[in-house]
Short mmCIF file of C-alpha atoms in Angstrom, two decimals:
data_model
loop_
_atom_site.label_atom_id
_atom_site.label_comp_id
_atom_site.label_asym_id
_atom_site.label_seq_id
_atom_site.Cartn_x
_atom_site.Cartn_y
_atom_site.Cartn_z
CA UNK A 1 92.90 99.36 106.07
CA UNK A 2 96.52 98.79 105.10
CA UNK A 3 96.53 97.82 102.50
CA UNK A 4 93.54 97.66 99.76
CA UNK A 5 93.27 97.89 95.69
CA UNK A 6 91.27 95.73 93.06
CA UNK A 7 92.06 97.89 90.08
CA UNK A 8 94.53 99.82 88.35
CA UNK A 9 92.58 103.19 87.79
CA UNK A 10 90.77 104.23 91.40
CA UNK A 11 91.93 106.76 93.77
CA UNK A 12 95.88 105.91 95.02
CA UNK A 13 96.23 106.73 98.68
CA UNK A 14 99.44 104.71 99.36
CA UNK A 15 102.17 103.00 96.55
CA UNK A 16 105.76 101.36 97.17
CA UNK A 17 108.44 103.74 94.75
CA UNK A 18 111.62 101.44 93.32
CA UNK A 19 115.09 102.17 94.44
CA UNK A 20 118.33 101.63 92.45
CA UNK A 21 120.01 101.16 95.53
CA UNK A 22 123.23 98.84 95.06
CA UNK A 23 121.54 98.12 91.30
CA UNK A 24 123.60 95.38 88.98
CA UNK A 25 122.97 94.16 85.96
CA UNK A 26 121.54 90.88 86.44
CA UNK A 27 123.51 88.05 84.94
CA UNK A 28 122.65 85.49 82.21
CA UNK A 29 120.40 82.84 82.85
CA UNK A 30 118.15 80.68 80.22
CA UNK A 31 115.11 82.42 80.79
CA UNK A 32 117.26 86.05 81.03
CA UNK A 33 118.99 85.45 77.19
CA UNK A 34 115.37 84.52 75.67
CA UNK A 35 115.07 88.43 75.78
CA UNK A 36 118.14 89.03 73.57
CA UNK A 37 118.85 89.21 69.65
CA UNK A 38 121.98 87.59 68.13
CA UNK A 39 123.92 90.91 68.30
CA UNK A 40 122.94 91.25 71.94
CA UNK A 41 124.45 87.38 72.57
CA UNK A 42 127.45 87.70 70.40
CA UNK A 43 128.51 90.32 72.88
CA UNK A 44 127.52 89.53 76.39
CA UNK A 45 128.31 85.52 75.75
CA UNK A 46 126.40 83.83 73.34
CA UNK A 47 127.52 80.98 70.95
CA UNK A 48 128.59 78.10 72.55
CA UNK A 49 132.49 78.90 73.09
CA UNK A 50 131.58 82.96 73.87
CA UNK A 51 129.14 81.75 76.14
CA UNK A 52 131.32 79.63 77.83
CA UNK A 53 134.39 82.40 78.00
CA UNK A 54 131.96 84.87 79.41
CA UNK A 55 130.54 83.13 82.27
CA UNK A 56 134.16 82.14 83.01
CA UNK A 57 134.91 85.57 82.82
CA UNK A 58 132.06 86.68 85.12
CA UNK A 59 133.13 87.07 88.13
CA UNK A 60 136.59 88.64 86.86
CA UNK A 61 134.14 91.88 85.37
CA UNK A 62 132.21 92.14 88.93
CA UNK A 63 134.50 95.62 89.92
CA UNK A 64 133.46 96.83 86.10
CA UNK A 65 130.21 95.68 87.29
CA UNK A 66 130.37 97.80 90.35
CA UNK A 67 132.01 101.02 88.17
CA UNK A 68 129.80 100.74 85.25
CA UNK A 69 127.29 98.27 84.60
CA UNK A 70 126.85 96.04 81.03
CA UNK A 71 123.51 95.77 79.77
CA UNK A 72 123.37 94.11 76.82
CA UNK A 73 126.44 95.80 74.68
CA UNK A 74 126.23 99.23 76.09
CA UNK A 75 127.78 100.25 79.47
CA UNK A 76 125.22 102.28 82.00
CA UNK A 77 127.54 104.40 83.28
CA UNK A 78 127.83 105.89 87.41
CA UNK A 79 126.14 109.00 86.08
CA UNK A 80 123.38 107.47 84.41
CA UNK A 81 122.46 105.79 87.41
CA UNK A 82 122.81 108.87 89.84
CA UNK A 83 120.23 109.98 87.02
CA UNK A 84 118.00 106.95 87.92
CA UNK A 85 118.27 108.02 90.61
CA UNK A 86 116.88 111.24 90.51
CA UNK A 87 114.37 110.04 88.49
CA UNK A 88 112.72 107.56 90.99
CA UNK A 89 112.97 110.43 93.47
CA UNK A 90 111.21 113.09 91.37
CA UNK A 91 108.50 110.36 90.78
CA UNK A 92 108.13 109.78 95.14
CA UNK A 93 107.63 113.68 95.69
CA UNK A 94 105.15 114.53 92.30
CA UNK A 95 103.04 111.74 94.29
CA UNK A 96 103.38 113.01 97.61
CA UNK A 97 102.28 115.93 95.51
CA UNK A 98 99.06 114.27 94.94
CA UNK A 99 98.57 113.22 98.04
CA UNK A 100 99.64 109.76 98.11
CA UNK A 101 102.25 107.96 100.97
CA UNK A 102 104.95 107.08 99.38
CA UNK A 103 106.79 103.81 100.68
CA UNK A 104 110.64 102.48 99.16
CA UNK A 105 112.38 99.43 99.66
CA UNK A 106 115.14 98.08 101.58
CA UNK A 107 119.07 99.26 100.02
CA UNK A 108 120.61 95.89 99.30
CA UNK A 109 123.53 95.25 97.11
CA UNK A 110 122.42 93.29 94.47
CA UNK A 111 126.39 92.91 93.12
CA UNK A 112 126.88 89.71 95.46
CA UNK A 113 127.14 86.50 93.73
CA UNK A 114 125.06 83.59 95.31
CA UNK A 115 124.93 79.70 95.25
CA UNK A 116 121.41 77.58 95.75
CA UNK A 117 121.88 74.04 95.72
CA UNK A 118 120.56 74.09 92.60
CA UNK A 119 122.34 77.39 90.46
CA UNK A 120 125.20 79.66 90.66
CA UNK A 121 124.92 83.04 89.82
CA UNK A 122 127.23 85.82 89.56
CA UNK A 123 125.31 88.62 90.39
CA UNK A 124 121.39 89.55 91.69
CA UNK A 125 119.77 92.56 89.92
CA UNK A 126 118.22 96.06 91.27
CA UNK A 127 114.68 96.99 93.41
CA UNK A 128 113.79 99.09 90.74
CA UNK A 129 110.36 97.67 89.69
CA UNK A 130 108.43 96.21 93.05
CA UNK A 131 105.40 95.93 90.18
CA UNK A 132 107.58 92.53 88.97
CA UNK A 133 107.71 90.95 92.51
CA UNK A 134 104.31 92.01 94.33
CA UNK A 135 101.00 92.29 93.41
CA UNK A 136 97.57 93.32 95.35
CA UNK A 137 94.38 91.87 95.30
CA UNK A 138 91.95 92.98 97.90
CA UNK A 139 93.75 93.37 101.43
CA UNK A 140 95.89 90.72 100.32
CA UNK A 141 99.66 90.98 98.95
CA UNK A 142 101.18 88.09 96.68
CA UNK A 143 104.72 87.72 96.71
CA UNK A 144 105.32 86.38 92.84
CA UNK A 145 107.81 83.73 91.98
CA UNK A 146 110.28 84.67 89.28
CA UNK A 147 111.98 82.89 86.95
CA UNK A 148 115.52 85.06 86.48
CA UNK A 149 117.40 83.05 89.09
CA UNK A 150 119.68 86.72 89.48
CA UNK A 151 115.78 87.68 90.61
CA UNK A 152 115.61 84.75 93.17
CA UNK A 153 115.88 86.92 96.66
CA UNK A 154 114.40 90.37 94.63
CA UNK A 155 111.51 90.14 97.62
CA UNK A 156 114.28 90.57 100.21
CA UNK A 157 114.04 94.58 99.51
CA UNK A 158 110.33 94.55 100.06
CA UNK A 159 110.19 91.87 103.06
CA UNK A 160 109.60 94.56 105.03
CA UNK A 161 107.54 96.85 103.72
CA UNK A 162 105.10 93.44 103.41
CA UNK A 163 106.10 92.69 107.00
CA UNK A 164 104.82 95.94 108.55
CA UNK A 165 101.58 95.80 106.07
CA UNK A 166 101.35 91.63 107.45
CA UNK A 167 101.36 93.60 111.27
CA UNK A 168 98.70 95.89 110.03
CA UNK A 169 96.36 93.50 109.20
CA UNK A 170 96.67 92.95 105.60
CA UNK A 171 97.06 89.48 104.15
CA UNK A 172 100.20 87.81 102.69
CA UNK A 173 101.13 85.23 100.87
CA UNK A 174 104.25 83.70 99.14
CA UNK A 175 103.75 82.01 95.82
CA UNK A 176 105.96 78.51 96.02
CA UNK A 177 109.54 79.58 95.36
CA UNK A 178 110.51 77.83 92.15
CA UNK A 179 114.18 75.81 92.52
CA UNK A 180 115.28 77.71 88.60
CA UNK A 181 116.97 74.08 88.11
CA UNK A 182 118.25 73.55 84.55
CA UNK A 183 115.28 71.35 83.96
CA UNK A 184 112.83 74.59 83.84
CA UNK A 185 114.06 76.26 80.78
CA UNK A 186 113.84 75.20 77.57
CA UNK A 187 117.73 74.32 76.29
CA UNK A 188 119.14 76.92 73.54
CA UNK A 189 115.81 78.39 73.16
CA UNK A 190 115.84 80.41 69.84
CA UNK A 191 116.77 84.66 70.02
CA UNK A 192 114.59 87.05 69.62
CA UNK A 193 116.06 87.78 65.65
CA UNK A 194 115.47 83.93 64.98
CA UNK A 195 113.55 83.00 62.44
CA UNK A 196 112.06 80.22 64.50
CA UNK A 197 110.49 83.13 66.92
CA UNK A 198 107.43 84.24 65.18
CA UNK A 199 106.32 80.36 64.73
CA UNK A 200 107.01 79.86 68.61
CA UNK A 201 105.36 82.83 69.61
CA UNK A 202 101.71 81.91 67.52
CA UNK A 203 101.97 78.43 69.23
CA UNK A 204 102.98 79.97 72.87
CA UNK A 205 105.90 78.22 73.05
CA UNK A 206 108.08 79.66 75.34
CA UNK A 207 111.33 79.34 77.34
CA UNK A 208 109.92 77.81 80.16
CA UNK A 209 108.96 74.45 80.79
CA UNK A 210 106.41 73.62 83.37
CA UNK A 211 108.54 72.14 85.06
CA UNK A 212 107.77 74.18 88.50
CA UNK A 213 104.71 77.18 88.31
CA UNK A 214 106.34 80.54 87.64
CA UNK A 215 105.02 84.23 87.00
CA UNK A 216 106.12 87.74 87.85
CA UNK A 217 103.28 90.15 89.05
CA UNK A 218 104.06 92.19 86.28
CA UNK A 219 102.43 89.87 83.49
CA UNK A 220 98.78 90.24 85.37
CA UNK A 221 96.46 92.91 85.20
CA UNK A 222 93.67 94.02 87.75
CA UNK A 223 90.26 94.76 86.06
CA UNK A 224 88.03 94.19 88.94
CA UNK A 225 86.19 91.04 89.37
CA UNK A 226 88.13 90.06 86.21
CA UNK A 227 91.92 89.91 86.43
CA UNK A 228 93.78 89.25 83.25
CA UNK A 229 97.59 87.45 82.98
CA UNK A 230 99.72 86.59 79.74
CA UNK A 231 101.72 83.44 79.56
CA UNK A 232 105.13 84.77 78.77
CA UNK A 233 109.18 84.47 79.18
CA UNK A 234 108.52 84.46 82.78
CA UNK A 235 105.13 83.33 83.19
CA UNK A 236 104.29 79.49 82.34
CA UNK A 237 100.72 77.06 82.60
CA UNK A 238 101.91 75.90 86.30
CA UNK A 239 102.11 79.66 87.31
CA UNK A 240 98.77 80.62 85.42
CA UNK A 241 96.86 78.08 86.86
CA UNK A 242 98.10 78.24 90.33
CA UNK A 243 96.84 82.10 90.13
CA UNK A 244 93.74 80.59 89.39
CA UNK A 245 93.50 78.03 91.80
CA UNK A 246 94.61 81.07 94.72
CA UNK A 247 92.24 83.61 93.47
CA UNK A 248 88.99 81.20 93.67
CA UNK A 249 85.76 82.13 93.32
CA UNK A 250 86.15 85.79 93.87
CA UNK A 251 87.66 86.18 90.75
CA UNK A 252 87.87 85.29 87.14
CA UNK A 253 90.80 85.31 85.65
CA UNK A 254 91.53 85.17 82.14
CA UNK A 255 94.62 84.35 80.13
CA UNK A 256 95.02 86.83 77.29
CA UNK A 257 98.04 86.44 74.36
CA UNK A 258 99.75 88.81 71.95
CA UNK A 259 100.61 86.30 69.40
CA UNK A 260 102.93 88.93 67.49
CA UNK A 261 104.98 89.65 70.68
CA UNK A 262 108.46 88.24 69.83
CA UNK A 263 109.67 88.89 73.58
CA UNK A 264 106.40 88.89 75.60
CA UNK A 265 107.33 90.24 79.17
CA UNK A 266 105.06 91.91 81.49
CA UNK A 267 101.68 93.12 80.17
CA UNK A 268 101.92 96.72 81.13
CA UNK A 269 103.44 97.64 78.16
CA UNK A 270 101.35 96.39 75.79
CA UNK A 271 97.87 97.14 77.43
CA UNK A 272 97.00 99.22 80.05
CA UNK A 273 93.47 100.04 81.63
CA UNK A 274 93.44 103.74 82.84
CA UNK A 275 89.33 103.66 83.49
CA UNK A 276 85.72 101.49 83.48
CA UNK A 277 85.94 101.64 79.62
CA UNK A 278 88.71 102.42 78.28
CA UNK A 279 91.92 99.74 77.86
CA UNK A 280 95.53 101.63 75.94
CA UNK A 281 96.57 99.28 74.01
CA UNK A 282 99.94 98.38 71.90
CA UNK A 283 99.08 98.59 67.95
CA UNK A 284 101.99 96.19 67.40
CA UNK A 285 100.65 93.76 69.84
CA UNK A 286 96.74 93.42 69.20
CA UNK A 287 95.69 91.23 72.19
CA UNK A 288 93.50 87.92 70.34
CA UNK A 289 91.06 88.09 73.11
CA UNK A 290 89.95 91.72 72.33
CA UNK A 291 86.09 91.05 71.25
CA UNK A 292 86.12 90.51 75.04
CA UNK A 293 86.50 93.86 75.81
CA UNK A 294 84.67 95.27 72.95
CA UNK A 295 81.31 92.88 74.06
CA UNK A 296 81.44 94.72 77.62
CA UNK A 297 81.49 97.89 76.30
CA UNK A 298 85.39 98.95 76.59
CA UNK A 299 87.05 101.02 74.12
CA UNK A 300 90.31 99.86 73.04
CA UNK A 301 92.56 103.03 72.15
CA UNK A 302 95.93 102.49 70.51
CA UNK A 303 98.73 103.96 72.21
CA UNK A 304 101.46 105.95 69.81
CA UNK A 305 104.91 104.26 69.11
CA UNK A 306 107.64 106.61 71.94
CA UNK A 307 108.92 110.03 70.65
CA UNK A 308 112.51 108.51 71.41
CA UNK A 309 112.31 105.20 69.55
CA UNK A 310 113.94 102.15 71.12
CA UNK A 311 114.99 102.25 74.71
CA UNK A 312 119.00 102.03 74.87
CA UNK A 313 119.17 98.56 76.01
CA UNK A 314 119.17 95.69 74.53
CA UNK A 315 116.40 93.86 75.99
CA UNK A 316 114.30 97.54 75.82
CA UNK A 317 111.06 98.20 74.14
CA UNK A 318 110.08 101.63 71.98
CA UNK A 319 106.51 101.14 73.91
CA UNK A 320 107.39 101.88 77.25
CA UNK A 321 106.10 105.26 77.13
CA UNK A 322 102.12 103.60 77.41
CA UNK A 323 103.95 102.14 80.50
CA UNK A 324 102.01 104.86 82.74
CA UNK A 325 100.83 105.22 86.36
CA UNK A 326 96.93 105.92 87.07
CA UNK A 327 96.70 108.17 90.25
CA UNK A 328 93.15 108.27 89.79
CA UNK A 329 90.33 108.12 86.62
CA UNK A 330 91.42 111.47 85.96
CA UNK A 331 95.41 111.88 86.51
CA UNK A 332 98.18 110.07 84.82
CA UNK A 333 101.57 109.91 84.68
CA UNK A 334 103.59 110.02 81.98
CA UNK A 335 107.39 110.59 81.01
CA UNK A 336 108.63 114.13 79.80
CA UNK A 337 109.61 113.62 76.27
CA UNK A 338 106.72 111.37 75.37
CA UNK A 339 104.87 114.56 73.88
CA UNK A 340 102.97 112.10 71.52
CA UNK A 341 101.29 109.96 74.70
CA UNK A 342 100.50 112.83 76.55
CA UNK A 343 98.95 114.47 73.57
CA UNK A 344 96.47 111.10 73.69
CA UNK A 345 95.96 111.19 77.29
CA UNK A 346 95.42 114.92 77.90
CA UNK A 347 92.13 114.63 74.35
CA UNK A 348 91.33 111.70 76.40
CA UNK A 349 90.46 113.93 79.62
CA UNK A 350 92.91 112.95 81.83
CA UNK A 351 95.42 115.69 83.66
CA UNK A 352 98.63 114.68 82.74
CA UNK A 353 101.26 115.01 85.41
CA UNK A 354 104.91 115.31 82.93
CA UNK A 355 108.13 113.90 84.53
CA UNK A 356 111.35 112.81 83.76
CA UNK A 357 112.02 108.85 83.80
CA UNK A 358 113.71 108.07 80.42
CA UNK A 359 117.14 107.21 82.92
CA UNK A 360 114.97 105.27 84.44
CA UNK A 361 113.73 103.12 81.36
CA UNK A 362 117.47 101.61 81.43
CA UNK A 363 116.56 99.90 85.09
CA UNK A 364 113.46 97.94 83.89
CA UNK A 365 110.74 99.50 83.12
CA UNK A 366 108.67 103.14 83.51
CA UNK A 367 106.08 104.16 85.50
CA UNK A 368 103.75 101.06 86.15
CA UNK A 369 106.71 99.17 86.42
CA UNK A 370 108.62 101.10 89.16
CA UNK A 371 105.64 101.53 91.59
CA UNK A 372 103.15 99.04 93.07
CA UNK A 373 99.84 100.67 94.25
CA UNK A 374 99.45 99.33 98.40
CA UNK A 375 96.38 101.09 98.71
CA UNK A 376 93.41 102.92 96.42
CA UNK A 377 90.22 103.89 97.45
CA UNK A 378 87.10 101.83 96.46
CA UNK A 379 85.73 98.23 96.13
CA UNK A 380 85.45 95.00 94.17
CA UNK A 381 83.34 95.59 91.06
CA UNK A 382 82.42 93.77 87.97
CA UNK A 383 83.39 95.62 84.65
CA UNK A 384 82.64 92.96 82.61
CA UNK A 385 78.63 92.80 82.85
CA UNK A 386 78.16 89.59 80.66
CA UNK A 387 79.34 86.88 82.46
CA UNK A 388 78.18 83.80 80.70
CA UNK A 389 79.36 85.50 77.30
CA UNK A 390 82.51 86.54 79.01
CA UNK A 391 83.31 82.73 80.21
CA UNK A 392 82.22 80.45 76.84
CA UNK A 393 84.88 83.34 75.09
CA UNK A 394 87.83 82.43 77.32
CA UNK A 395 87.06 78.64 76.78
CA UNK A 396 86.99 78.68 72.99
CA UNK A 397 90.30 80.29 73.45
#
């Protein structure tokens, strides 16, 4: 079978590695700025005349671009992203290690400005995290649709890898491509340091409109039978619901929110299944849904904060260090210098396998994000035994 996985914790026979091949830092759009704070758009183009002079100035930076790359208002220099570099391939051998086949996509350059009829945009933005794009259910692959428009051709690197798999008799399927028009973001949505946030983020009010359905693969979670997505800065209603309306009878899915989440993006960093049970979770971000979990019988373990604080850049999170990779119910993967995680993992019972990714962090995302698991070994299963329970919860919320 090529390709076949329903969960995020059974035994990983085959998994797609990122690349940093021809890497950028993707350029400002709407939905791209709602991750920054004031100091973040004060530097890189925010305010109304800045904003203006930057994007002007845009396509004047591109060779800086190419020499050095802005992200946020730091510089990631050529050697930190030869260090990436090493990284991602340190991460592809400890899992050929383990016994796993190891796939990476396509080397594109992702400095090339492009034109739709319907956006201009000075530069794309990196393969690192194939976890964003793709996601598995079954012997099916879903190709997600993004809202970035510098992440409007990110499946190009993976077409194909998802090709070959298509040949191989796997399913696939391409989630309607959204046109990232003006009319799909929400005009001068507030920062992340505005006051306004915390009120928008308790009434899920995001930067999206629903104008078209949007999601990246990253903001769902596979639990089985139950699969479990966040609206977000990249995922709206449309894009929930036409998850639902794909998945079908099969599955249930249920959306889940972290109302204290200022920048909610991608789940995987604020809670992370590693076994029937047993759900890390962010202590900053309790999920509201959580007597879900805890009426089926799972065990919700706060993660601790990273040993190195804040990521450098300045859309980064201090919690990427829960951002792991299950290799099986019993191995995990988890960065170097996060002593404190490891610590958690290895009283949990798991074999932690240490490695190096904190260059990595700068590109994305860490583990979870920088691999997406083709292929693991087992079935669909229900972990959540009490259905009717389980449903009436999701529809008072």
């Amino acid at each position: 079978m090529a390709v076949n996985s329903y969960n995020e914790w059974d035994s990983l026979e085959e998994v797609i590695v990122g690349s940093l091949e021809g890497a950028t830092q993707p350029a400002p759009c709407p939905a791209y700025r709602a991750l920054w704070r004031s100091d973040d758009e004060i530097f890189c183009g925010g305010g109304n005349f800045l904003r203006r002079f930057f994007e002007r100035m845009y396509g004047r930076l591109r060779g800086a671009y190419k020499r050095g790359m802005f992200f946020g208002p730091l510089t990631i220099t050529p050697a930190q992203l030869a260090a990436a570099k090493r990284e991602a391939d340190g991460l592809q051998r400890a899992l050929e290690q383990e016994g796993c086949i190891v796939k990476r996509p396509d080397a594109l350059d992702h400095t090339k400005p492009f034109t739709t009829p319907d956006f201009h945009i000075e530069t794309g933005n990196t393969a690192s995290c194939p976890r964003d794009v793709l996601i598995v259910f079954g012997d099916e692959i879903v190709e997600a649709t993004m809202c970035w428009r510098s992440r409007f051709f990110d499946y190009r690197a993976y077409r194909n890898l998802v090709k070959d798999y298509h040949r191989r008799g796997a399913r696939w399927t391409c989630a309607p491509k959204p046109l990232m028009a003006d009319n799909l973001y929400v005009e001068d949505y507030p920062l992340k340091d505005d006051p306004r946030r915390p009120g928008l983020m308790q009434r899920h009010q995001h930067v999206l409109t629903e104008a078209e359905p949007c999601f990246d693969a990253a903001d769902i979670m596979r639990m089985g039978k139950d699969v479990f997505i966040q609206k977000s800065l990249v995922t709206n209603n449309s894009g929930i619901e036409w998850v639902r309306s794909h998945l079908g009878s099969d599955y249930r899915l249920h959306t889940v929110h972290f109302p204290d989440d200022l920048s909610p993006v991608h789940i995987d960093a604020t809670m992370s299944p590693l076994r029937p049970g047993l759900v890390i979770t962010n202590p900053e971000r309790p999920c509201a849904e959580a007597e879900l979990f805890r009426r089926n019988g799972w065990r919700l373990q706060d993660a601790p904060p990273s040993d190195n604080g804040r990521q450098q850049t300045g859309t980064g999170s201090m919690w990427l260090s829960m951002n792991v990779l299950s290799i099986d119910d019993r191995r995990v993967c988890v960065e170097a210098t996060e002593k404190s995680t490891a610590r958690l993992f290895e009283d949990l019972g798991f074999k932690v396998i240490s490695l190096p990714f904190r260059n990595f962090y700068e590109y994305g995302g860490a583990f979870h994000c920088a691999t997406l698991d083709v292929r693991r070994r087992g079935g669909l299963q229900c972990y959540f035994p009490h259905e009717e329970e389980t449903a009436e919860l999701f529809r008072r919320n």
